Amino acid sequence: MATEPRDGGDLRRTARALPTLFRIGFSSALAYRSEFIVWILATNMPLVMLLLWTAVAKDGPIGRFGEKEFTAYFLATLIVRQLTGSWVVWEMSMEVRQGTLAMRLLRPIHPFLSYAADNLAALPLRGLVALPIAVGALFCAGGEQLTKDPVLWAIVPVSILGAWLLTFAAMLAIGSLALFFESSLAVYDMWLGLFFIFSGYLMPLELLPKELHAVVNASPFPYVLSFPVQTMLGLSSRSEAFASLGIEWLYAAGFLALALVLWRQGLRRFAAYGG
Amino acid sequence: MLSARHLVKHYQVHSRPPGLLAALRSTFRRQYETVRAVDDISFEIAAGERVGFLGPNGAGKTTTLKILSGLLHPTSGEVRVAGFEPKKRDGSFLRSIMLVTGQKQQLLWDLPPIETFELNRAIYDVPRAAYKTTKDELVTLLELEPLLNKPTRQLSLGERMKCELAAALIHQPKVLFLDEPTIGLDVSMQTVVREFIKAYNERHNATVLLTSHYMDDVLAITPRVIVIDKGRLTYDGTLADLVHETRPEKTVTLRFGAPVDRARLDAFAASVSGAKAKVVSHEPQLAVLQVNTGEMNELVTRAISEFKVADLKVEDAPLEEVLADLFARGKAGAKAPDVAAPVDPEAAE
């Protein structure tokens, strides 16, 4: 019996393959249950920061943030971080170094799409494990801090999706550098260092020194975490939220374009080591 | 179906001597060597052919396969496979080929092989009915039923290799690149894999390109061979012709009904036309002689009439010896090194 593929361009074929890609990605994530739980629990920096800043705020609020505000802020940060984190740079570096990227390149689906499917497929599992606890805690301990504006709530999921895409695209771009340097983990470490400070992961961005605000706002980092969190907590106005949404998605598109260019150029140099 | 014209692939490889000082020096000033992995080779392969790529380690065989499958960009030259330029990695091209390598795998490590089959079905967009037929055929031919639902990491090497082959063929590629597919397999599993590859080629008229260091793979599967040495094509033709051109002599094994002493055997060998027979080994009732193809009839006829011959065997030189001779000649005849002198990028400026 002929196994000619069905009619349709590459895009349609890829779309047909996506449900299976997601299912396989989900199954792979389930394969090592203990490791997966540990990995989720390792994303605990917001909880550490919550304890630290609420202790600092015991004697009085810092800017707009008292104990309740810090609690709500860092629980929201935990939720957004669980939904938008990406490990693709590790995967890409390892595959380039070991030559196993070759197996991915042989398939008629762009590797970025298969990496994305792997990443997104794990989200339901993370959602099942970590999110109920974090969301429950947020509503219990900081529920009154959440925005009551339906427009801002409508922006929240779009901003989280944009944050995921921006993070993922940046990781793809950094991971693609492995085709030039054999390992791009040092570049990733630099990104991570800047992310910790400039994304709002360690503290609300408005608490940074005023001299840094211009630099921070010009960078992509606020849009991977702080922007969705601020929107969720009603700390931005509608116009600010819409403007930030536009900038966030522009950054996502920009990083994706950069990743595609780096990938294309890097593949010319790929040596497919290891037999 | 498949053509390569003046194909070249060079690598820049960083090299440094051992030691701490050398390591520190190389941090600031790196020296590079240009490795000519593939150095101007050209060939054409028709649809449905089975061709072996032979050569010593580092000859450029696997590099050639990787260029043909689109994994590597050539430095220069033209390559066409099934009408496509491999380096462009067109979706239709990737759906018509597969590379199976004994050293890497596409099977999902943590999941059973059946999941990889399903994944490939989806990625290659194989209609469900066709997938079921192909999968059932592969499972039967390769005896995979007991393996399908076990995590890949729990399978033995031979079991994984069989599953790899099946996964590679779910979409029935028209061109199969096999890079040492039987490496590490036991003898019976090697036979299974060889028979399967031949059967697949005959059934689907698939073009098969194979590299292997096991000569039994080559003998069983590929009637035509391309020999690559130091990135250069040194032979392209049938296996039989390669053997006859490189080692034209035949090996004749004689088992005697009564003991024959060495002196008598030497005299016999010397008396064959032009003294072209040579005694390779001798025991009282067993002798092995080598003789050119042209004198073989004479030797056999006279041996039967002059000795009490209980058994007789005539063979070509073992392929391993043929290739060892060929590679040794290649080394002896080499005029230029295959590695260019180290390049110091700063000095070049």
Coordinates of C-alpha atoms in Angstrom, one line a residue:
Chain A
M1 CA 0.0 0.0 0.0
A2 CA 1.4 3.4 -1.0
T3 CA 2.4 5.7 1.9
E4 CA 2.3 8.9 -0.1
P5 CA 1.5 11.8 2.3
R6 CA -1.9 13.3 2.0
D7 CA -2.4 16.4 -0.1
G8 CA -1.5 19.7 1.6
G9 CA 1.5 22.0 2.0
D10 CA 4.1 21.6 4.7
L11 CA 2.2 23.9 7.0
R12 CA -0.9 21.8 6.9
R13 CA 1.1 18.6 7.4
T14 CA 2.7 20.1 10.4
A15 CA -0.6 21.2 11.8
R16 CA -1.9 17.6 11.4
A17 CA 1.2 16.3 13.2
L18 CA 0.8 18.7 16.2
P19 CA -1.7 16.6 18.3
T20 CA 0.6 13.6 18.2
L21 CA 3.7 15.7 18.9
F22 CA 1.9 17.1 22.0
R23 CA 0.8 13.7 23.1
I24 CA 4.3 12.3 22.8
G25 CA 5.8 15.3 24.6
F26 CA 3.3 14.8 27.4
S27 CA 4.1 11.1 27.6
S28 CA 7.9 11.9 27.7
A29 CA 7.3 14.4 30.5
L30 CA 5.4 11.7 32.5
A31 CA 8.1 9.1 32.0
Y32 CA 10.2 10.4 34.9
R33 CA 7.6 11.3 37.5
S34 CA 9.9 12.0 40.4
E35 CA 12.3 14.1 38.4
F36 CA 9.5 16.1 37.0
I37 CA 8.1 16.9 40.5
V38 CA 11.6 17.8 41.7
W39 CA 12.1 20.1 38.7
I40 CA 8.8 21.9 39.4
L41 CA 9.6 22.3 43.0
A42 CA 13.1 23.7 42.1
T43 CA 11.3 26.8 40.6
N44 CA 10.9 28.1 44.2
M45 CA 12.8 31.4 44.1
P46 CA 9.6 33.4 44.2
L47 CA 8.7 31.7 47.5
V48 CA 12.1 32.5 48.9
M49 CA 11.6 36.1 47.8
L50 CA 8.1 36.1 49.3
L51 CA 9.5 35.2 52.7
L52 CA 12.3 37.7 52.4
W53 CA 10.3 40.7 51.3
T54 CA 7.4 40.1 53.6
A55 CA 9.9 40.0 56.5
V56 CA 11.4 43.3 55.2
A57 CA 7.9 44.8 54.9
K58 CA 6.8 43.9 58.5
D59 CA 8.0 47.3 59.7
G60 CA 6.2 49.2 57.0
P61 CA 5.5 49.1 53.3
I62 CA 8.2 49.7 50.7
G63 CA 6.7 51.9 48.0
R64 CA 3.3 50.5 47.1
F65 CA 4.2 47.1 48.6
G66 CA 3.3 45.9 52.1
E67 CA 3.2 42.3 53.3
K68 CA -0.1 41.5 51.5
E69 CA 1.1 43.1 48.3
F70 CA 4.4 41.3 48.4
T71 CA 2.6 38.0 49.0
A72 CA 0.3 38.5 46.0
Y73 CA 3.1 39.7 43.9
F74 CA 5.4 36.7 44.4
L75 CA 2.6 34.1 44.2
A76 CA 1.6 35.7 40.9
T77 CA 5.3 35.6 39.9
L78 CA 5.4 31.8 40.7
I79 CA 2.4 31.1 38.6
V80 CA 3.7 33.1 35.6
R81 CA 7.1 31.5 35.9
Q82 CA 5.7 28.0 36.0
L83 CA 3.7 28.8 32.8
T84 CA 6.5 30.5 30.9
G85 CA 9.8 28.8 31.8
S86 CA 11.8 27.0 29.1
W87 CA 14.7 24.6 29.1
V88 CA 15.2 24.4 25.4
V89 CA 18.6 26.0 25.5
W90 CA 19.9 23.0 27.5
E91 CA 18.4 20.6 25.0
M92 CA 19.8 22.4 22.0
S93 CA 23.3 22.7 23.5
M94 CA 23.4 19.0 24.4
E95 CA 22.1 17.9 21.0
V96 CA 24.6 20.1 19.1
R97 CA 27.5 18.9 21.2
Q98 CA 26.6 15.2 21.0
G99 CA 25.6 15.4 17.3
T100 CA 22.1 14.0 18.1
L101 CA 20.6 17.2 16.5
A102 CA 21.1 15.2 13.3
M103 CA 18.2 13.0 14.1
R104 CA 15.9 16.0 14.6
L105 CA 17.2 17.6 11.3
L106 CA 16.3 14.5 9.3
R107 CA 12.6 15.0 10.1
P108 CA 10.4 17.1 7.8
I109 CA 9.3 19.3 10.6
H110 CA 11.2 22.4 11.6
P111 CA 13.1 21.7 14.8
F112 CA 11.8 24.9 16.4
L113 CA 8.3 23.4 16.2
S114 CA 9.3 20.1 17.7
Y115 CA 11.1 21.9 20.5
A116 CA 8.0 24.0 21.1
A117 CA 5.7 21.0 21.1
D118 CA 7.9 19.3 23.8
N119 CA 7.9 22.5 25.9
L120 CA 4.1 23.1 25.6
A121 CA 3.3 19.5 26.1
A122 CA 4.7 19.6 29.6
L123 CA 2.6 22.6 30.6
P124 CA -0.6 20.6 31.5
L125 CA 1.5 18.4 33.8
R126 CA 3.1 21.4 35.5
G127 CA -0.3 23.0 35.6
L128 CA -1.8 19.9 37.4
V129 CA 1.0 19.7 39.9
A130 CA 2.0 23.3 40.8
L131 CA -0.7 25.7 39.7
P132 CA -3.6 24.6 41.9
I133 CA -1.5 25.2 45.0
A134 CA -0.1 28.5 43.8
V135 CA -3.5 29.8 42.5
G136 CA -5.3 28.6 45.7
A137 CA -2.7 30.4 47.8
L138 CA -2.9 33.5 45.7
F139 CA -6.7 33.7 46.1
C140 CA -6.5 32.9 49.8
A141 CA -3.6 35.1 50.8
G142 CA -3.8 37.9 48.3
G143 CA -7.1 37.6 46.5
E144 CA -8.1 41.2 47.2
Q145 CA -4.9 42.3 45.4
L146 CA -6.0 40.8 42.1
T147 CA -7.4 43.2 39.6
K148 CA -11.2 43.5 39.2
D149 CA -10.9 45.0 35.8
P150 CA -12.3 42.6 33.2
V151 CA -10.3 44.2 30.4
L152 CA -7.1 43.6 32.3
W153 CA -8.1 40.0 33.0
A154 CA -8.7 39.6 29.3
I155 CA -5.1 40.8 28.7
V156 CA -3.6 38.5 31.3
P157 CA -3.7 35.2 29.2
V158 CA -2.5 37.0 26.1
S159 CA 0.4 38.6 28.1
I160 CA 1.3 35.1 29.6
L161 CA 1.3 33.6 26.1
G162 CA 3.4 36.5 24.9
A163 CA 5.8 36.0 27.8
W164 CA 6.1 32.3 27.0
L165 CA 6.8 33.1 23.3
L166 CA 9.3 35.8 24.1
T167 CA 11.1 33.5 26.6
F168 CA 11.1 30.6 24.2
A169 CA 12.2 32.6 21.2
A170 CA 15.1 34.1 23.2
M171 CA 16.1 30.6 24.4
L172 CA 16.0 29.4 20.7
A173 CA 18.2 32.3 19.7
I174 CA 20.7 31.5 22.5
G175 CA 20.5 27.8 21.9
S176 CA 21.2 28.4 18.2
L177 CA 24.5 30.0 19.2
A178 CA 25.6 26.5 20.1
L179 CA 26.0 25.9 16.4
F180 CA 28.7 28.6 16.4
F181 CA 30.3 28.1 19.8
E182 CA 29.6 24.4 20.6
S183 CA 27.9 25.4 23.8
S184 CA 25.9 28.6 24.4
L185 CA 25.3 27.9 28.1
A186 CA 27.6 30.8 29.1
V187 CA 25.4 33.2 27.1
Y188 CA 22.3 31.6 28.8
D189 CA 23.9 32.3 32.2
M190 CA 24.3 35.9 31.3
W191 CA 20.7 36.1 30.2
L192 CA 19.6 34.4 33.5
G193 CA 21.6 36.9 35.5
L194 CA 19.9 39.8 33.8
F195 CA 16.5 38.0 34.0
F196 CA 16.7 37.7 37.8
I197 CA 17.2 41.4 38.2
F198 CA 15.4 43.0 35.3
S199 CA 12.3 40.8 35.0
G200 CA 10.9 41.4 38.4
Y201 CA 11.8 37.9 39.6
L202 CA 13.7 39.0 42.7
M203 CA 11.7 42.2 43.4
P204 CA 9.0 44.4 41.8
L205 CA 10.7 46.5 39.2
E206 CA 9.5 49.8 40.6
L207 CA 11.7 49.1 43.7
L208 CA 14.8 49.2 41.6
P209 CA 16.9 52.4 41.7
K210 CA 15.3 55.1 39.5
E211 CA 18.5 55.4 37.5
L212 CA 18.0 51.9 36.2
H213 CA 14.3 52.3 35.1
A214 CA 15.1 53.6 31.6
V215 CA 17.5 50.7 30.9
V216 CA 15.1 48.1 32.3
N217 CA 12.2 49.4 30.4
A218 CA 14.2 49.4 27.2
S219 CA 15.1 45.7 27.7
P220 CA 12.9 42.7 26.9
F221 CA 13.1 41.4 30.5
P222 CA 10.1 43.2 32.0
Y223 CA 7.9 41.5 29.4
V224 CA 8.8 38.0 30.3
L225 CA 7.5 38.2 33.8
S226 CA 6.8 41.6 35.4
F227 CA 4.2 42.7 32.8
P228 CA 1.8 39.8 33.2
V229 CA 2.2 39.9 37.0
Q230 CA 1.5 43.7 37.1
T231 CA -1.5 43.2 34.9
M232 CA -2.9 40.4 37.0
L233 CA -2.5 42.6 40.1
G234 CA -4.0 45.7 38.5
L235 CA -0.7 47.6 39.0
S236 CA -0.9 48.9 35.4
S237 CA -3.6 51.0 33.8
R238 CA -5.4 49.7 30.7
S239 CA -3.5 51.9 28.3
E240 CA -0.2 50.9 29.9
A241 CA -1.2 47.3 29.7
F242 CA -2.1 47.6 26.0
A243 CA 1.1 49.4 25.2
S244 CA 3.2 46.8 27.0
L245 CA 1.3 44.0 25.2
G246 CA 2.3 45.5 21.9
I247 CA 5.9 45.8 22.9
E248 CA 6.0 42.3 24.4
W249 CA 4.8 40.7 21.1
L250 CA 7.1 42.9 19.1
Y251 CA 10.0 41.6 21.2
A252 CA 8.7 38.0 20.8
A253 CA 8.6 38.5 17.0
G254 CA 12.0 40.0 17.0
F255 CA 13.7 37.2 19.0
L256 CA 12.0 34.6 16.8
A257 CA 13.3 36.3 13.7
L258 CA 16.8 36.4 15.3
A259 CA 16.6 32.8 16.2
L260 CA 15.6 31.8 12.7
V261 CA 18.5 33.8 11.2
L262 CA 21.0 32.3 13.7
W263 CA 19.7 28.8 13.1
R264 CA 19.9 29.1 9.3
Q265 CA 23.5 30.5 9.4
G266 CA 24.5 28.0 12.1
L267 CA 23.3 25.0 10.2
R268 CA 25.8 25.8 7.5
R269 CA 28.6 25.2 10.1
F270 CA 27.0 22.2 11.8
A271 CA 29.4 19.3 11.7
A272 CA 27.0 16.5 12.9
Y273 CA 29.8 15.0 15.1
G274 CA 29.8 11.6 16.5
G275 CA 29.4 9.2 13.6
Chain B
M1 CA 18.4 9.4 -8.8
L2 CA 21.5 10.4 -6.9
S3 CA 24.5 12.3 -8.2
A4 CA 27.5 14.1 -6.7
R5 CA 29.8 16.2 -8.8
H6 CA 33.1 17.5 -7.5
L7 CA 31.9 17.2 -4.0
V8 CA 34.2 18.8 -1.4
K9 CA 33.8 19.2 2.3
H10 CA 36.5 20.8 4.4
Y11 CA 36.5 21.3 8.2
Q12 CA 38.5 23.7 10.3
V13 CA 39.6 21.8 13.3
H14 CA 41.2 23.4 16.3
S15 CA 44.3 21.4 17.4
R16 CA 46.8 21.9 20.2
P17 CA 49.4 19.7 21.8
P18 CA 48.9 18.4 25.3
G19 CA 49.9 20.2 28.5
L20 CA 48.9 23.2 30.5
L21 CA 51.1 25.8 28.7
A22 CA 49.6 24.7 25.4
A23 CA 46.1 25.0 26.8
L24 CA 46.8 28.5 28.1
R25 CA 48.4 29.5 24.8
S26 CA 45.4 28.2 22.8
T27 CA 43.0 30.4 24.9
F28 CA 44.5 33.5 23.2
R29 CA 45.9 32.1 20.0
R30 CA 44.2 29.2 18.4
Q31 CA 45.7 27.1 15.6
Y32 CA 43.4 25.5 13.1
E33 CA 44.0 22.7 10.7
T34 CA 41.9 22.2 7.5
V35 CA 40.7 18.7 7.3
R36 CA 39.8 17.7 3.7
A37 CA 37.1 15.2 4.7
V38 CA 35.7 14.9 1.2
D39 CA 38.1 16.1 -1.6
D40 CA 36.5 16.2 -5.0
I41 CA 34.4 13.1 -5.5
S42 CA 31.9 12.4 -8.2
F43 CA 29.5 9.5 -8.8
E44 CA 26.0 8.7 -10.0
I45 CA 23.7 6.1 -8.5
A46 CA 20.5 4.9 -10.2
A47 CA 17.2 4.3 -8.5
G48 CA 17.0 0.9 -6.8
E49 CA 20.7 0.4 -6.7
R50 CA 22.5 -1.0 -3.6
V51 CA 25.9 0.6 -3.2
G52 CA 28.5 0.2 -0.5
F53 CA 30.8 2.9 0.6
L54 CA 34.1 1.5 1.7
G55 CA 37.2 3.0 3.1
P56 CA 39.4 3.2 6.2
N57 CA 38.5 5.2 9.3
G58 CA 38.3 8.9 8.6
A59 CA 38.1 8.3 4.8
G60 CA 35.1 10.5 4.4
K61 CA 32.3 7.9 3.9
T62 CA 30.0 9.1 6.7
T63 CA 30.7 12.7 5.8
T64 CA 29.5 11.9 2.2
L65 CA 26.4 10.2 3.6
K66 CA 25.6 13.2 5.8
I67 CA 26.0 15.6 2.8
L68 CA 23.7 13.4 0.7
S69 CA 21.1 13.3 3.5
G70 CA 21.2 17.1 4.0
L71 CA 22.8 17.1 7.4
L72 CA 25.9 18.9 6.2
H73 CA 26.5 21.7 3.7
P74 CA 29.2 20.9 1.2
T75 CA 32.1 23.3 0.9
S76 CA 31.7 23.1 -2.8
G77 CA 30.3 20.8 -5.5
E78 CA 26.9 19.8 -6.6
V79 CA 24.7 17.1 -5.1
R80 CA 21.2 16.0 -6.2
V81 CA 19.2 13.3 -4.5
A82 CA 15.8 12.3 -6.0
G83 CA 15.7 15.6 -7.8
F84 CA 16.4 17.7 -4.7
E85 CA 19.4 19.7 -3.4
P86 CA 19.8 18.0 0.0
K87 CA 21.2 21.1 1.9
K88 CA 18.0 22.9 1.3
R89 CA 16.2 20.3 3.3
D90 CA 12.9 20.6 1.5
G91 CA 10.0 18.8 3.2
S92 CA 9.4 16.5 0.2
F93 CA 13.1 15.6 0.2
L94 CA 13.2 14.7 3.9
R95 CA 10.0 12.6 3.4
S96 CA 11.7 10.6 0.7
I97 CA 14.9 9.6 2.6
M98 CA 16.1 8.2 5.8
L99 CA 19.5 7.9 7.5
V100 CA 19.9 5.0 9.9
T101 CA 23.1 5.1 11.9
G102 CA 24.3 2.4 14.2
Q103 CA 25.8 5.0 16.5
K104 CA 22.8 7.3 17.1
Q105 CA 19.1 6.6 17.4
Q106 CA 15.9 8.3 16.7
L107 CA 13.9 6.1 19.1
L108 CA 12.5 8.0 22.0
W109 CA 14.6 6.8 24.9
D110 CA 12.0 6.9 27.7
L111 CA 9.1 5.6 25.7
P112 CA 8.3 2.3 23.9
P113 CA 9.2 2.0 20.2
I114 CA 5.6 2.0 19.2
E115 CA 5.4 5.7 20.3
T116 CA 8.3 6.5 18.0
F117 CA 6.4 4.7 15.2
E118 CA 3.4 6.8 15.9
L119 CA 5.4 10.0 16.0
N120 CA 7.0 9.2 12.7
R121 CA 3.6 8.4 11.2
A122 CA 2.4 11.9 12.3
I123 CA 5.6 13.7 11.2
Y124 CA 5.8 12.0 7.9
D125 CA 2.0 12.4 7.4
V126 CA 1.5 8.7 6.6
P127 CA -2.2 7.9 6.2
R128 CA -3.4 5.7 9.1
A129 CA -4.4 2.7 6.9
A130 CA -1.1 2.7 5.2
Y131 CA 0.7 3.1 8.5
K132 CA -1.1 0.0 9.9
T133 CA -0.2 -2.1 7.0
T134 CA 3.5 -1.0 6.9
K135 CA 3.8 -1.3 10.7
D136 CA 2.3 -4.8 10.7
E137 CA 4.6 -5.9 7.9
L138 CA 7.7 -4.5 9.7
V139 CA 6.7 -6.0 13.0
T140 CA 6.3 -9.4 11.4
L141 CA 9.5 -9.3 9.3
L142 CA 11.7 -8.1 12.2
E143 CA 9.9 -10.0 14.9
L144 CA 9.2 -6.9 17.0
E145 CA 5.9 -7.9 18.7
P146 CA 7.4 -8.5 22.2
L147 CA 9.4 -5.3 22.0
L148 CA 6.9 -2.7 21.0
N149 CA 5.6 -1.7 24.4
K150 CA 8.8 -1.8 26.4
P151 CA 10.7 1.5 27.0
T152 CA 13.5 1.8 24.5
R153 CA 16.1 2.1 27.3
Q154 CA 15.2 -1.4 28.5
L155 CA 15.9 -3.0 25.1
S156 CA 19.2 -4.7 24.2
L157 CA 21.4 -3.2 21.4
G158 CA 20.2 -5.7 18.8
E159 CA 16.5 -5.2 19.8
R160 CA 17.0 -1.4 19.5
M161 CA 18.6 -1.7 16.1
K162 CA 15.7 -3.7 14.8
C163 CA 13.2 -1.1 16.1
E164 CA 15.4 1.7 14.7
L165 CA 15.1 0.1 11.3
A166 CA 11.4 -0.3 11.6
A167 CA 11.0 3.4 12.7
A168 CA 13.1 4.5 9.8
L169 CA 10.9 2.7 7.3
I170 CA 7.4 3.7 8.6
H171 CA 7.2 6.3 5.8
Q172 CA 8.7 3.9 3.2
P173 CA 11.6 6.2 2.1
K174 CA 12.8 5.9 -1.5
V175 CA 16.5 6.4 -0.5
L176 CA 18.0 4.7 2.5
F177 CA 21.3 5.8 3.9
L178 CA 22.7 3.2 6.3
D179 CA 25.8 4.1 8.3
E180 CA 27.2 1.0 10.0
P181 CA 23.7 -0.5 10.7
T182 CA 25.1 -3.7 12.1
I183 CA 27.7 -2.3 14.4
G184 CA 27.7 -4.1 17.8
L185 CA 25.1 -6.7 16.8
D186 CA 25.6 -10.4 17.2
V187 CA 26.1 -12.7 14.2
S188 CA 22.5 -13.8 14.0
M189 CA 21.1 -10.3 14.3
Q190 CA 23.5 -9.1 11.6
T191 CA 22.1 -11.7 9.3
V192 CA 18.5 -10.7 10.1
V193 CA 19.3 -7.0 9.3
R194 CA 21.1 -7.8 6.1
E195 CA 18.3 -10.0 4.8
F196 CA 15.8 -7.4 5.7
I197 CA 17.6 -4.5 3.9
K198 CA 17.9 -6.6 0.8
A199 CA 14.2 -7.6 1.0
Y200 CA 13.2 -4.0 1.5
N201 CA 15.3 -2.9 -1.5
E202 CA 13.8 -5.6 -3.8
R203 CA 10.2 -5.0 -2.6
H204 CA 10.2 -1.2 -2.8
N205 CA 12.9 -0.5 -5.4
A206 CA 14.5 1.7 -2.7
T207 CA 18.0 3.0 -3.3
V208 CA 20.4 1.8 -0.6
L209 CA 23.7 3.4 0.3
L210 CA 25.6 1.5 3.0
T211 CA 28.8 2.1 4.9
S212 CA 30.2 -0.7 7.0
H213 CA 33.4 -2.1 8.3
Y214 CA 31.9 -5.5 8.3
M215 CA 32.7 -7.1 5.0
D216 CA 29.9 -9.5 5.3
D217 CA 27.5 -6.6 5.2
V218 CA 29.0 -5.5 1.9
L219 CA 29.1 -9.0 0.4
A220 CA 25.5 -9.7 1.4
I221 CA 23.9 -6.4 0.4
T222 CA 25.9 -4.3 -2.2
P223 CA 27.0 -5.6 -5.5
R224 CA 28.5 -2.2 -6.3
V225 CA 31.1 -0.5 -4.2
I226 CA 32.6 3.0 -4.0
V227 CA 35.9 3.1 -2.2
I228 CA 36.8 6.4 -0.6
D229 CA 40.3 7.0 0.9
K230 CA 41.5 10.3 2.4
G231 CA 38.4 12.0 0.9
R232 CA 39.1 10.8 -2.6
L233 CA 37.2 8.3 -4.7
T234 CA 39.7 5.5 -5.5
Y235 CA 37.3 2.9 -7.0
D236 CA 33.7 2.8 -8.3
G237 CA 32.5 -0.5 -9.7
T238 CA 31.4 -4.0 -8.9
L239 CA 32.7 -5.8 -5.9
A240 CA 33.8 -8.7 -8.0
D241 CA 35.9 -6.5 -10.2
L242 CA 37.4 -4.8 -7.2
V243 CA 38.6 -8.1 -5.9
H244 CA 40.0 -9.2 -9.2
E245 CA 41.8 -6.0 -9.9
T246 CA 43.3 -5.7 -6.4
R247 CA 44.0 -9.3 -5.6
P248 CA 43.7 -11.3 -8.9
E249 CA 45.1 -14.5 -7.4
K250 CA 42.9 -17.3 -6.2
T251 CA 43.4 -19.3 -3.1
V252 CA 43.2 -23.1 -3.7
T253 CA 42.9 -25.4 -0.6
L254 CA 43.8 -29.0 -1.2
R255 CA 43.1 -31.8 1.2
F256 CA 45.2 -34.9 0.4
G257 CA 44.2 -38.5 0.8
A258 CA 47.8 -39.3 1.6
P259 CA 50.6 -37.1 3.1
V260 CA 52.5 -34.9 0.8
D261 CA 55.8 -33.5 1.9
R262 CA 56.8 -29.8 1.5
A263 CA 59.5 -30.3 -1.0
R264 CA 57.2 -32.1 -3.4
L265 CA 54.6 -29.4 -3.0
D266 CA 57.2 -26.6 -3.6
A267 CA 58.4 -28.4 -6.7
F268 CA 54.8 -28.8 -7.9
A269 CA 54.1 -25.1 -7.3
A270 CA 57.2 -24.0 -9.1
S271 CA 56.3 -26.1 -12.1
V272 CA 53.0 -24.3 -12.7
S273 CA 53.3 -22.1 -15.8
G274 CA 55.6 -19.2 -15.2
A275 CA 56.1 -20.3 -11.5
K276 CA 53.0 -18.3 -10.7
A277 CA 51.8 -20.6 -7.9
K278 CA 52.9 -20.0 -4.3
V279 CA 52.5 -22.3 -1.3
V280 CA 50.8 -20.3 1.5
S281 CA 50.7 -23.0 4.1
H282 CA 51.4 -26.7 4.3
E283 CA 50.5 -29.6 6.6
P284 CA 51.1 -33.3 5.6
Q285 CA 47.5 -33.6 4.3
L286 CA 46.4 -30.0 3.8
A287 CA 47.9 -27.3 1.6
V288 CA 46.9 -23.8 0.7
L289 CA 48.3 -22.4 -2.5
Q290 CA 47.8 -19.1 -4.3
V291 CA 47.7 -18.8 -8.0
N292 CA 46.8 -16.2 -10.6
T293 CA 43.3 -16.6 -12.1
G294 CA 44.8 -17.4 -15.5
E295 CA 46.8 -20.4 -14.1
M296 CA 44.1 -21.7 -11.8
N297 CA 42.7 -24.3 -14.2
E298 CA 46.2 -25.7 -14.9
L299 CA 47.0 -25.9 -11.2
V300 CA 43.7 -27.7 -10.3
T301 CA 43.9 -30.1 -13.2
R302 CA 47.5 -31.1 -12.5
A303 CA 47.0 -31.2 -8.7
I304 CA 44.2 -33.8 -9.2
S305 CA 46.3 -35.8 -11.5
E306 CA 49.5 -35.7 -9.5
F307 CA 48.2 -36.1 -6.0
K308 CA 45.5 -38.1 -4.3
V309 CA 43.1 -35.1 -3.7
A310 CA 40.3 -35.8 -1.3
D311 CA 38.8 -32.3 -1.3
L312 CA 39.4 -29.1 -3.1
K313 CA 38.3 -25.5 -2.6
V314 CA 38.9 -22.4 -4.8
E315 CA 38.2 -19.0 -3.3
D316 CA 38.8 -15.3 -4.0
A317 CA 41.0 -13.4 -1.6
P318 CA 39.0 -12.4 1.5
L319 CA 37.5 -9.0 1.1
E320 CA 39.2 -7.8 4.3
E321 CA 42.6 -8.6 2.8
V322 CA 41.6 -7.0 -0.5
L323 CA 40.6 -3.7 1.2
A324 CA 43.7 -3.8 3.5
D325 CA 45.8 -4.1 0.4
L326 CA 44.0 -1.3 -1.3
F327 CA 44.3 1.0 1.7
A328 CA 47.9 0.2 2.1
R329 CA 48.6 1.1 -1.5
G330 CA 46.7 4.3 -1.0
K331 CA 48.9 5.2 2.0
A332 CA 52.1 4.2 0.1
G333 CA 51.1 6.2 -3.0
A334 CA 50.0 9.3 -1.1
K335 CA 52.1 12.3 -2.2
A336 CA 50.4 15.1 -0.2
P337 CA 49.1 15.0 3.4
D338 CA 45.4 15.0 3.8
V339 CA 45.7 17.6 6.5
A340 CA 46.9 21.1 5.5
A341 CA 49.5 22.8 7.6
P342 CA 48.1 24.5 10.7
V343 CA 46.7 28.0 10.1
D344 CA 47.4 30.7 12.6
P345 CA 44.6 33.2 12.0
E346 CA 46.5 36.1 13.6
A347 CA 49.7 35.5 11.5
A348 CA 47.6 35.4 8.3
E349 CA 46.7 39.0 8.9

